[in-house]
CSV table of C-alpha atoms and ligand atoms in Angstrom, one decimal:
chain,number,residue,atom,x,y,z
I,156,MET,CA,-51.1,146.5,-54.6
I,157,ALA,CA,-50.8,147.8,-57.7
I,158,ASP,CA,-52.4,147.1,-61.1
I,159,VAL,CA,-50.9,147.5,-64.9
I,160,ALA,CA,-51.3,150.9,-65.0
I,161,GLY,CA,-49.3,151.2,-61.4
I,162,THR,CA,-52.5,152.5,-59.9
I,163,VAL,CA,-53.9,151.2,-56.5
I,164,PRO,CA,-57.5,150.2,-57.7
I,165,GLU,CA,-60.3,151.6,-56.0
I,166,PRO,CA,-62.2,149.1,-53.7
I,167,VAL,CA,-65.3,148.0,-54.4
I,168,MET,CA,-67.3,149.3,-51.3
I,169,GLY,CA,-64.7,152.3,-50.7
I,170,ASP,CA,-65.3,155.2,-49.0
I,171,PRO,CA,-67.5,157.9,-51.5
I,172,SER,CA,-65.7,161.0,-53.2
I,173,PRO,CA,-65.1,164.0,-50.9
I,174,GLU,CA,-68.8,165.1,-52.1
I,175,GLY,CA,-70.1,162.1,-50.9
I,176,ARG,CA,-70.1,160.2,-54.2
I,177,PHE,CA,-70.6,156.8,-54.9
I,178,GLY,CA,-69.4,156.5,-58.5
I,179,ARG,CA,-72.6,159.0,-60.4
I,180,PHE,CA,-74.5,158.6,-57.6
I,181,GLY,CA,-75.0,160.2,-53.9
I,182,GLY,CA,-74.1,163.8,-53.0
I,183,ARG,CA,-76.0,166.4,-51.3
I,184,PHE,CA,-79.2,167.7,-52.8
I,185,ILE,CA,-80.7,170.0,-49.8
I,186,PRO,CA,-81.8,173.4,-49.0
I,187,GLU,CA,-78.9,176.1,-47.8
I,188,THR,CA,-80.2,175.8,-44.4
I,189,LEU,CA,-79.3,172.3,-43.9
I,190,VAL,CA,-76.3,172.7,-45.8
I,191,PRO,CA,-74.3,173.4,-42.1
I,192,ALA,CA,-76.2,170.7,-40.5
I,193,CYS,CA,-74.6,168.2,-43.0
I,194,GLN,CA,-71.3,170.0,-43.2
I,195,GLU,CA,-70.9,169.7,-39.0
I,196,LEU,CA,-72.3,166.2,-38.9
I,197,GLU,CA,-69.8,165.1,-41.4
I,198,LYS,CA,-66.8,166.5,-39.8
I,199,ALA,CA,-67.5,165.0,-36.4
I,200,PHE,CA,-68.5,161.6,-38.0
I,201,ARG,CA,-64.6,161.6,-39.5
I,202,SER,CA,-63.0,162.8,-36.2
I,203,ALA,CA,-65.0,160.1,-33.8
I,204,TRP,CA,-64.4,157.0,-36.4
I,205,GLY,CA,-61.0,158.1,-36.7
I,206,ASP,CA,-60.9,158.0,-32.7
I,207,PRO,CA,-60.2,154.8,-31.3
I,208,GLU,CA,-62.1,155.5,-28.0
I,209,PHE,CA,-65.1,156.2,-30.0
I,210,ARG,CA,-64.5,153.1,-31.8
I,211,HIS,CA,-64.3,151.3,-28.3
I,212,GLU,CA,-67.0,152.7,-27.0
I,213,PHE,CA,-69.0,151.6,-29.8
I,214,SER,CA,-67.8,148.0,-29.5
I,215,SER,CA,-68.8,147.8,-26.2
I,216,LEU,CA,-72.3,149.1,-26.8
I,217,LEU,CA,-72.5,146.6,-29.6
I,218,ALA,CA,-71.5,144.0,-27.2
I,219,ASP,CA,-72.7,144.6,-23.8
I,220,TYR,CA,-76.2,145.7,-24.7
I,221,ALA,CA,-77.3,144.8,-28.1
I,222,GLY,CA,-75.7,141.3,-27.6
I,223,ARG,CA,-74.0,140.8,-30.8
I,224,PRO,CA,-72.2,139.0,-32.5
I,225,SER,CA,-75.5,137.3,-33.9
I,226,PRO,CA,-74.8,134.1,-35.0
I,227,VAL,CA,-74.8,132.3,-38.4
I,228,THR,CA,-77.5,129.4,-38.0
I,229,GLU,CA,-77.1,126.8,-41.0
I,230,ALA,CA,-81.6,126.2,-41.7
I,231,THR,CA,-81.2,122.8,-42.2
I,232,ARG,CA,-84.3,122.1,-43.3
I,233,MET,CA,-85.0,125.1,-45.3
I,234,SER,CA,-81.8,123.2,-47.2
I,235,GLU,CA,-83.3,120.3,-47.8
I,236,ALA,CA,-86.9,121.9,-49.2
I,237,LEU,CA,-84.7,124.1,-51.6
I,238,GLY,CA,-82.4,121.7,-52.9
I,239,TYR,CA,-79.3,124.1,-52.1
I,240,ARG,CA,-77.4,125.0,-48.4
I,241,VAL,CA,-79.2,128.0,-46.5
I,242,LEU,CA,-77.2,130.4,-44.0
I,243,LEU,CA,-78.9,132.8,-41.7
I,244,LYS,CA,-77.1,136.0,-40.2
I,245,ARG,CA,-79.4,136.4,-37.3
I,246,GLU,CA,-79.6,140.1,-36.9
I,247,ASP,CA,-83.1,138.6,-35.6
I,248,LEU,CA,-81.4,138.2,-32.6
I,249,ASN,CA,-80.2,141.3,-31.8
I,250,HIS,CA,-81.8,143.9,-28.9
I,251,THR,CA,-84.7,145.5,-30.1
I,252,GLY,CA,-85.6,142.6,-32.6
I,253,SER,CA,-83.3,143.7,-36.0
I,254,HIS,CA,-80.6,145.2,-37.3
I,255,LYS,CA,-80.9,148.5,-36.5
I,256,ILE,CA,-79.8,149.3,-33.4
I,257,ASN,CA,-76.2,149.3,-34.9
I,258,ASN,CA,-76.9,152.3,-36.4
I,259,VAL,CA,-78.6,153.9,-33.9
I,260,LEU,CA,-75.9,153.3,-31.0
I,261,GLY,CA,-73.1,154.8,-33.6
I,262,GLN,CA,-75.0,157.5,-33.8
I,263,ALA,CA,-76.4,158.2,-30.5
I,264,LEU,CA,-73.0,157.6,-29.5
I,265,LEU,CA,-72.1,160.4,-32.3
I,266,ALA,CA,-74.9,162.3,-31.2
I,267,LYS,CA,-73.7,162.6,-27.3
I,268,ARG,CA,-70.2,163.5,-28.6
I,269,MET,CA,-71.7,166.2,-30.5
I,270,GLY,CA,-73.2,167.8,-27.4
I,271,LYS,CA,-76.4,167.5,-28.6
I,272,THR,CA,-79.6,166.1,-26.0
I,273,ARG,CA,-82.4,165.7,-28.3
I,274,LEU,CA,-82.9,162.7,-31.1
I,275,ILE,CA,-84.9,163.4,-34.1
I,276,ALA,CA,-86.0,160.1,-35.9
I,277,GLU,CA,-88.2,159.2,-38.8
I,278,THR,CA,-89.7,155.6,-39.0
I,279,GLY,CA,-91.7,153.5,-41.4
I,280,ALA,CA,-92.8,149.9,-39.4
I,281,GLY,CA,-91.7,151.6,-36.6
I,282,GLN,CA,-88.3,149.9,-35.6
I,283,HIS,CA,-86.3,152.6,-36.3
I,284,GLY,CA,-88.2,154.9,-34.1
I,285,VAL,CA,-88.0,152.2,-31.3
I,286,ALA,CA,-84.2,151.4,-31.8
I,287,THR,CA,-83.8,155.3,-31.5
I,288,ALA,CA,-85.8,155.4,-28.7
I,289,THR,CA,-84.2,152.7,-27.1
I,290,ALA,CA,-81.2,154.8,-27.9
I,291,ALA,CA,-82.4,158.2,-26.3
I,292,ALA,CA,-83.2,155.9,-23.1
I,293,LEU,CA,-79.9,154.5,-22.8
I,294,PHE,CA,-78.2,158.2,-23.1
I,295,GLY,CA,-81.1,160.3,-21.3
I,296,MET,CA,-82.0,162.0,-24.7
I,297,GLU,CA,-85.4,163.5,-25.4
I,298,CYS,CA,-86.8,161.7,-27.9
I,299,ILE,CA,-89.2,162.8,-31.3
I,300,VAL,CA,-90.2,160.0,-33.7
I,301,TYR,CA,-92.0,161.0,-36.9
I,302,MET,CA,-94.5,158.5,-38.1
I,303,GLY,CA,-96.4,158.2,-41.3
I,304,GLU,CA,-100.2,158.5,-39.7
I,305,VAL,CA,-100.6,154.9,-41.9
I,306,ASP,CA,-97.9,153.5,-40.2
I,307,ILE,CA,-99.0,154.4,-36.9
I,308,GLU,CA,-102.2,152.2,-37.3
I,309,ARG,CA,-100.5,149.2,-39.2
I,310,GLN,CA,-98.2,149.3,-36.1
I,311,LYS,CA,-99.6,150.5,-33.3
I,312,LEU,CA,-98.0,148.2,-31.1
I,313,ASN,CA,-94.6,149.9,-32.0
I,314,VAL,CA,-96.2,153.2,-31.0
I,315,PHE,CA,-96.6,151.9,-27.8
I,316,ARG,CA,-93.1,150.6,-27.2
I,317,MET,CA,-91.9,154.0,-28.3
I,318,ASN,CA,-94.4,155.8,-25.6
I,319,LEU,CA,-92.8,153.3,-23.1
I,320,LEU,CA,-89.5,154.1,-23.6
I,321,GLY,CA,-90.5,157.6,-23.4
I,322,ALA,CA,-90.3,159.0,-27.0
I,323,GLU,CA,-93.2,161.3,-28.6
I,324,VAL,CA,-94.6,160.0,-31.8
I,325,VAL,CA,-95.5,162.4,-33.9
I,326,PRO,CA,-98.2,161.5,-37.2
I,327,ALA,CA,-96.9,162.7,-40.6
I,328,MET,CA,-100.3,164.0,-42.1
I,329,SER,CA,-99.1,164.8,-45.5
I,330,GLY,CA,-99.0,163.0,-48.9
I,331,SER,CA,-99.5,158.9,-48.6
I,332,ARG,CA,-98.8,159.6,-45.0
I,333,THR,CA,-96.3,156.8,-44.9
I,334,LEU,CA,-92.4,156.8,-44.5
I,335,LYS,CA,-91.1,158.8,-47.4
I,336,ASP,CA,-93.6,161.7,-45.5
I,337,ALA,CA,-92.1,161.1,-41.9
I,338,VAL,CA,-88.8,161.5,-43.5
I,339,ASN,CA,-89.5,165.1,-45.1
I,340,GLU,CA,-91.2,166.0,-41.3
I,341,ALA,CA,-87.9,165.1,-39.8
I,342,MET,CA,-86.2,166.7,-42.2
I,343,ARG,CA,-88.3,170.2,-41.1
I,344,ASP,CA,-87.5,169.6,-37.8
I,345,TRP,CA,-83.8,169.1,-38.2
I,346,VAL,CA,-83.6,172.5,-39.8
I,347,ALA,CA,-85.0,174.5,-37.2
I,348,THR,CA,-83.7,172.9,-34.3
I,349,VAL,CA,-80.4,171.8,-35.5
I,350,GLU,CA,-78.4,173.7,-32.3
I,351,ASP,CA,-79.5,170.8,-29.9
I,352,SER,CA,-80.8,168.5,-31.8
I,353,TYR,CA,-79.4,165.3,-33.9
I,354,TYR,CA,-81.2,163.7,-36.9
I,355,CYS,CA,-80.9,159.9,-36.7
I,356,LEU,CA,-81.4,158.3,-40.3
I,357,GLY,CA,-82.8,154.9,-40.2
I,358,SER,CA,-81.0,153.8,-43.1
I,359,ALA,CA,-78.5,154.2,-45.7
I,360,MET,CA,-79.7,156.8,-47.8
I,361,GLY,CA,-80.2,160.5,-47.5
I,362,PRO,CA,-77.6,163.6,-47.8
I,363,HIS,CA,-73.9,163.1,-47.4
I,364,PRO,CA,-72.3,162.1,-44.8
I,365,TYR,CA,-75.5,159.4,-44.0
I,366,PRO,CA,-75.6,156.6,-46.7
I,367,TRP,CA,-71.8,156.5,-46.0
I,368,MET,CA,-71.9,156.3,-42.4
I,369,VAL,CA,-75.1,154.3,-41.9
I,370,ARG,CA,-73.1,151.6,-43.5
I,371,THR,CA,-70.1,151.8,-41.6
I,372,PHE,CA,-71.8,151.3,-38.6
I,373,HIS,CA,-73.6,148.5,-40.1
I,374,GLU,CA,-70.8,147.0,-41.5
I,375,ILE,CA,-70.0,144.9,-38.4
I,376,ILE,CA,-72.5,142.7,-39.8
I,377,GLY,CA,-70.8,141.8,-42.4
I,378,ILE,CA,-67.4,141.7,-40.8
I,379,GLU,CA,-68.9,138.7,-38.4
I,380,ALA,CA,-70.3,137.3,-41.5
I,381,ARG,CA,-67.6,136.6,-43.7
I,382,GLU,CA,-65.8,135.3,-40.2
I,383,GLN,CA,-68.6,133.0,-39.5
I,384,CYS,CA,-69.0,132.0,-42.8
I,385,ALA,CA,-65.2,131.1,-43.3
I,386,ALA,CA,-65.6,129.1,-40.3
I,387,LEU,CA,-68.3,127.1,-41.7
I,388,LEU,CA,-66.7,126.9,-45.8
I,389,ASP,CA,-63.4,125.8,-45.0
I,390,GLY,CA,-62.0,129.4,-45.2
I,391,GLY,CA,-64.3,129.8,-48.1
I,392,VAL,CA,-67.7,132.6,-49.0
I,393,PRO,CA,-71.1,131.6,-49.7
I,394,ASP,CA,-71.8,131.6,-53.1
I,395,VAL,CA,-75.0,134.0,-52.9
I,396,VAL,CA,-75.3,136.9,-50.1
I,397,THR,CA,-78.7,138.2,-50.4
I,398,ALA,CA,-81.0,140.7,-48.1
I,399,CYS,CA,-83.9,143.1,-48.5
I,400,VAL,CA,-83.8,146.2,-49.8
I,401,GLY,CA,-85.4,149.1,-48.3
I,402,GLY,CA,-83.3,152.1,-47.9
I,403,GLY,CA,-80.8,149.9,-48.0
I,404,SER,CA,-78.9,149.6,-44.8
I,405,ASN,CA,-79.3,145.7,-43.8
I,406,ALA,CA,-78.2,145.0,-47.1
I,407,ILE,CA,-75.3,147.5,-47.4
I,408,GLY,CA,-73.7,146.1,-44.1
I,409,ILE,CA,-73.9,142.4,-45.1
I,410,PHE,CA,-72.9,143.1,-48.8
I,411,SER,CA,-69.7,145.3,-47.7
I,412,GLY,CA,-67.9,141.9,-46.2
I,413,PHE,CA,-68.2,140.1,-49.2
I,414,ALA,CA,-67.8,142.8,-52.1
I,415,ASP,CA,-64.3,142.1,-52.6
I,416,THR,CA,-64.9,138.4,-52.9
I,417,ASP,CA,-66.6,136.2,-55.9
I,418,ALA,CA,-69.7,136.0,-53.8
I,419,GLU,CA,-72.8,137.2,-55.7
I,420,LEU,CA,-75.0,139.8,-54.1
I,421,VAL,CA,-78.7,139.9,-54.5
I,422,GLY,CA,-80.9,142.5,-53.1
I,423,VAL,CA,-84.5,142.1,-52.9
I,424,GLU,CA,-87.4,144.6,-53.3
I,425,PRO,CA,-91.2,144.5,-53.2
I,426,ALA,CA,-92.7,144.5,-56.6
I,427,GLY,CA,-94.5,147.8,-55.5
I,428,GLY,CA,-91.2,149.7,-54.5
I,429,ALA,CA,-88.5,148.1,-56.8
I,430,ALA,CA,-86.7,151.3,-56.8
I,431,VAL,CA,-83.6,150.0,-58.5
I,432,GLY,CA,-85.1,147.7,-60.4
I,433,ARG,CA,-86.8,150.6,-62.4
I,434,ARG,CA,-83.4,151.8,-63.0
I,435,VAL,CA,-84.6,155.6,-62.9
I,436,PRO,CA,-82.5,158.2,-61.7
I,437,GLY,CA,-83.5,161.2,-59.7
I,438,VAL,CA,-82.9,163.2,-56.5
I,439,VAL,CA,-85.2,162.1,-53.0
I,440,HIS,CA,-84.5,163.2,-49.9
I,441,GLY,CA,-80.9,164.8,-49.8
I,442,SER,CA,-79.2,162.1,-52.6
I,443,LYS,CA,-79.3,161.1,-56.2
I,444,SER,CA,-80.2,157.5,-56.9
I,445,PHE,CA,-83.0,155.2,-57.9
I,446,LEU,CA,-86.3,155.8,-57.4
I,447,MET,CA,-89.9,155.3,-58.1
I,448,GLN,CA,-90.9,158.2,-60.2
I,449,ASP,CA,-93.6,158.9,-63.2
I,450,GLU,CA,-92.2,160.8,-66.8
I,451,VAL,CA,-92.4,164.1,-65.5
I,452,GLY,CA,-90.2,163.5,-62.5
I,453,GLN,CA,-93.1,163.1,-59.8
I,454,VAL,CA,-91.8,160.5,-56.9
I,455,LEU,CA,-94.5,158.0,-56.8
I,456,GLU,CA,-95.9,156.2,-53.9
I,457,ALA,CA,-94.2,152.7,-53.0
I,458,GLU,CA,-96.4,150.0,-52.2
I,459,SER,CA,-95.6,146.8,-50.0
I,460,ILE,CA,-97.2,144.7,-47.3
I,461,SER,CA,-93.7,145.3,-44.9
I,462,ALA,CA,-94.4,149.4,-43.8
I,463,GLY,CA,-90.3,148.8,-43.4
I,464,LEU,CA,-90.2,148.5,-47.3
I,465,ASP,CA,-92.4,150.9,-48.3
I,466,TYR,CA,-90.0,153.5,-49.9
I,467,PRO,CA,-89.8,154.8,-52.9
I,468,GLY,CA,-86.1,154.9,-53.3
I,469,VAL,CA,-83.0,153.3,-52.4
I,470,GLY,CA,-80.1,154.2,-50.5
I,471,PRO,CA,-77.2,155.7,-53.3
I,472,GLU,CA,-74.7,153.2,-52.9
I,473,HIS,CA,-77.2,150.6,-54.0
I,474,ALA,CA,-77.6,152.2,-57.3
I,475,HIS,CA,-73.3,152.3,-57.8
I,476,LEU,CA,-73.8,149.0,-57.4
I,477,ALA,CA,-76.3,148.0,-59.5
I,478,ASP,CA,-74.5,150.2,-62.3
I,479,ILE,CA,-71.6,148.5,-62.0
I,480,GLY,CA,-72.9,145.4,-62.0
I,481,ARG,CA,-71.4,144.4,-58.5
I,482,ALA,CA,-75.0,143.7,-57.2
I,483,ARG,CA,-78.3,142.7,-59.4
I,484,TYR,CA,-81.7,143.4,-57.4
I,485,GLU,CA,-84.8,141.2,-57.9
I,486,PRO,CA,-88.5,142.5,-57.3
I,487,VAL,CA,-91.1,139.5,-55.1
I,488,THR,CA,-94.6,140.4,-54.9
I,489,ASP,CA,-96.7,140.2,-51.5
I,490,ASP,CA,-98.4,137.1,-52.0
I,491,GLU,CA,-94.5,135.6,-52.4
I,492,VAL,CA,-93.6,137.3,-49.3
I,493,VAL,CA,-96.6,135.8,-47.4
I,494,GLU,CA,-95.6,132.5,-48.4
I,495,ALA,CA,-92.2,132.6,-47.6
I,496,PHE,CA,-93.0,134.1,-43.9
I,497,GLN,CA,-95.1,131.1,-43.1
I,498,PHE,CA,-92.2,128.5,-44.8
I,499,MET,CA,-89.3,129.8,-42.8
I,500,SER,CA,-91.6,129.6,-39.4
I,501,LYS,CA,-92.5,126.1,-40.0
I,502,LEU,CA,-89.6,125.0,-41.3
I,503,GLU,CA,-86.8,126.7,-38.8
I,504,GLY,CA,-89.0,127.7,-35.8
I,505,ILE,CA,-88.1,131.3,-37.0
I,506,ILE,CA,-90.7,133.7,-37.3
I,507,PRO,CA,-89.0,136.7,-39.6
I,508,ALA,CA,-90.4,139.8,-40.3
I,509,LEU,CA,-91.8,140.8,-43.2
I,510,GLU,CA,-88.8,142.5,-44.8
I,511,PRO,CA,-86.3,140.1,-44.8
I,512,ALA,CA,-88.9,137.4,-45.8
I,513,HIS,CA,-88.6,138.9,-49.2
I,514,ALA,CA,-85.2,137.8,-49.7
I,515,LEU,CA,-86.5,134.5,-49.0
I,516,ALA,CA,-89.3,135.1,-51.6
I,517,TRP,CA,-86.8,135.4,-54.1
I,518,MET,CA,-84.9,132.4,-52.9
I,519,MET,CA,-87.8,130.0,-53.1
I,520,LYS,CA,-87.8,131.4,-56.8
I,521,ALA,CA,-84.9,131.4,-58.0
I,522,ARG,CA,-84.7,127.7,-56.4
I,523,ASP,CA,-83.3,126.0,-59.8
I,524,GLU,CA,-81.1,128.6,-60.5
I,525,LEU,CA,-79.4,128.4,-56.9
I,526,ALA,CA,-79.4,124.2,-56.8
I,527,GLY,CA,-76.0,122.8,-55.2
I,528,LYS,CA,-75.1,126.3,-53.8
I,529,THR,CA,-74.8,128.0,-50.2
I,530,VAL,CA,-76.8,131.2,-49.9
I,531,LEU,CA,-76.2,133.7,-46.6
I,532,LEU,CA,-79.8,134.9,-46.1
I,533,ASN,CA,-79.3,138.2,-43.9
I,534,LEU,CA,-82.3,138.0,-41.5
I,535,SER,CA,-82.6,141.4,-40.8
I,536,GLY,CA,-85.2,141.0,-38.2
I,537,ARG,CA,-87.8,138.7,-36.3
I,538,GLY,CA,-91.4,138.6,-36.9
I,539,ASP,CA,-93.4,139.4,-33.9
I,540,LYS,CA,-94.2,143.1,-35.1
I,541,ASP,CA,-95.9,141.4,-37.8
I,542,VAL,CA,-97.8,138.7,-36.4
I,543,ALA,CA,-101.1,140.6,-35.9
I,544,GLN,CA,-100.9,141.7,-39.3
I,545,MET,CA,-100.5,138.7,-40.6
I,546,GLN,CA,-103.1,136.7,-38.5
I,547,LYS,CA,-105.5,139.5,-40.1
I,548,LEU,CA,-104.3,138.3,-43.3
I,549,LEU,CA,-104.5,135.0,-43.4
I,550,SER,CA,-107.7,134.7,-41.5
I,551,GLY,CA,-108.9,136.5,-44.0
I,552,GLU,CA,-110.1,139.3,-42.1
S,97,PLP,C1,-86.5,148.8,-41.4
S,97,PLP,C2,-86.2,147.3,-41.9
S,97,PLP,C3,-85.6,146.6,-43.2
S,97,PLP,C4,-85.5,148.2,-44.0
S,97,PLP,O1,-84.3,148.9,-44.0
S,97,PLP,P1,-83.2,148.5,-45.0
S,97,PLP,O2,-82.4,150.1,-44.5
S,97,PLP,O3,-83.5,148.5,-46.1
S,97,PLP,O4,-82.1,147.6,-44.4
S,97,PLP,C5,-85.1,145.7,-43.0
S,97,PLP,N1,-85.6,144.9,-42.2
S,97,PLP,C6,-86.1,145.0,-40.8
S,97,PLP,C7,-86.3,144.1,-40.1
S,97,PLP,C8,-86.0,146.4,-40.9
S,97,PLP,O5,-86.8,147.1,-39.4
C-alpha cells in the first residue's frame, strides 16, 4: 500500500541494504582476505533462499529432525503469581535443546549446497557447538568448534557431547578466553581454509550476510508464534514479546513475527553485558553495532552467569531496532536470573536455560508495568546444561 508521499513504506524488519546495513548499523568490516568468502556466501544464500527446493528441504529438516513446530504453552501458575497472562514459546523442546538448531540446519544445508565439507563454529555455552556438531554428523561433515578455555571449564558436559558427535573442540586461549575470543579463532581458521570450509556463525551478528541470514533461518520462530498466538488470542497478538539477547538470534527470530504489529518488543541483556543498554556504537567481529567498550574504544569483557550471553556486542539489527525505538532493551542482574530460574522450575515444571531466565527475570521485575497484559516469552532453551552450575551455586560450594 502507498503512503501519503506515494512511496511504499519500508517494513520495520525488511532486508538490509545491498551493503548489509540495518539503518546505520551492520555492514562488512573485515580484512581484505575475508571479503571474497563473504561475497561468495552472500551470493549462495540469496540463490538458495530463492530456490523452492532448498526451502522445502529446510522446512522438512525443521519438522522431521528438529521437531518443529514448537508449541506455545500457557503458563498458568506463573500467570497467577505474576498477575498477568504468560505464554511461552517452547524453543526448549527442539532437538538439542534450544532455538540454535534452526540456524545450524539452514547453514549446514547451505554449506552442502556450496560443496563445503568442513564446518567451523565458535561456541560460548556450548549450545551452538553442539548444534553445529549435530548438523555435521547428520550431513557427514568434518566439524571444528572453537571454545574459550574458561567456557570449556564451565560447560564440560557440552564439550563431551560435541566429542560424542564427532567434533573436535579447540580451546581459545587469548583474551578473556570466552566467546569473543572463540569467534576470533574461528574467523582466523576460516580465512586459511575457505576453499573447503564453511563458517557456521552462531548468532545474528558478524559481517554481512550473517546477521540477515541467521535472522532469516530463525524467522520460523516468529511465524509460528504469530499463528499460535492468534489462535489463543482471538486473532490478536500479545501486548509484549520478550526474549533474552546475547548476539540476538532468538530475539530477532521471534521479534520478526511481530515487528509489524503494535506488540511491544523487549530484549533483555545481562547487566554485565548490556551492549544495547549502553548505546555505544562501534565495530566488533565484522559489523557496526552497539558494544561494550571503554573511552578509547577498547572492547570490554562481558560478564554474566550465563556463558551463552557472555558477549560484549549485539547483532546490528537490534542496534537498529533500539535506534528507531521499535524495541527496548532492559538489563537484569545475575541474582535476579537465579531467582527466575527457580521460579519457573517450581511453578511450571520447566527448567529453563539461564539465558531465557534473563527475560523472565525482567518480567518479574516489571510486574506492575505488565499487570493485566499478555506477555509472550521466548523460552529459547532448556536448563539441563545449567543444572550442575546452579547446584554448585545454590549449595554454596
Ligand atoms: C545461545 C543461546 C542464547 C543466546 O544467543 P542469541 O543469539 O542471543 O539467541 C539464548 N538462549 C539459549 C538457550 C542459547 O543457547
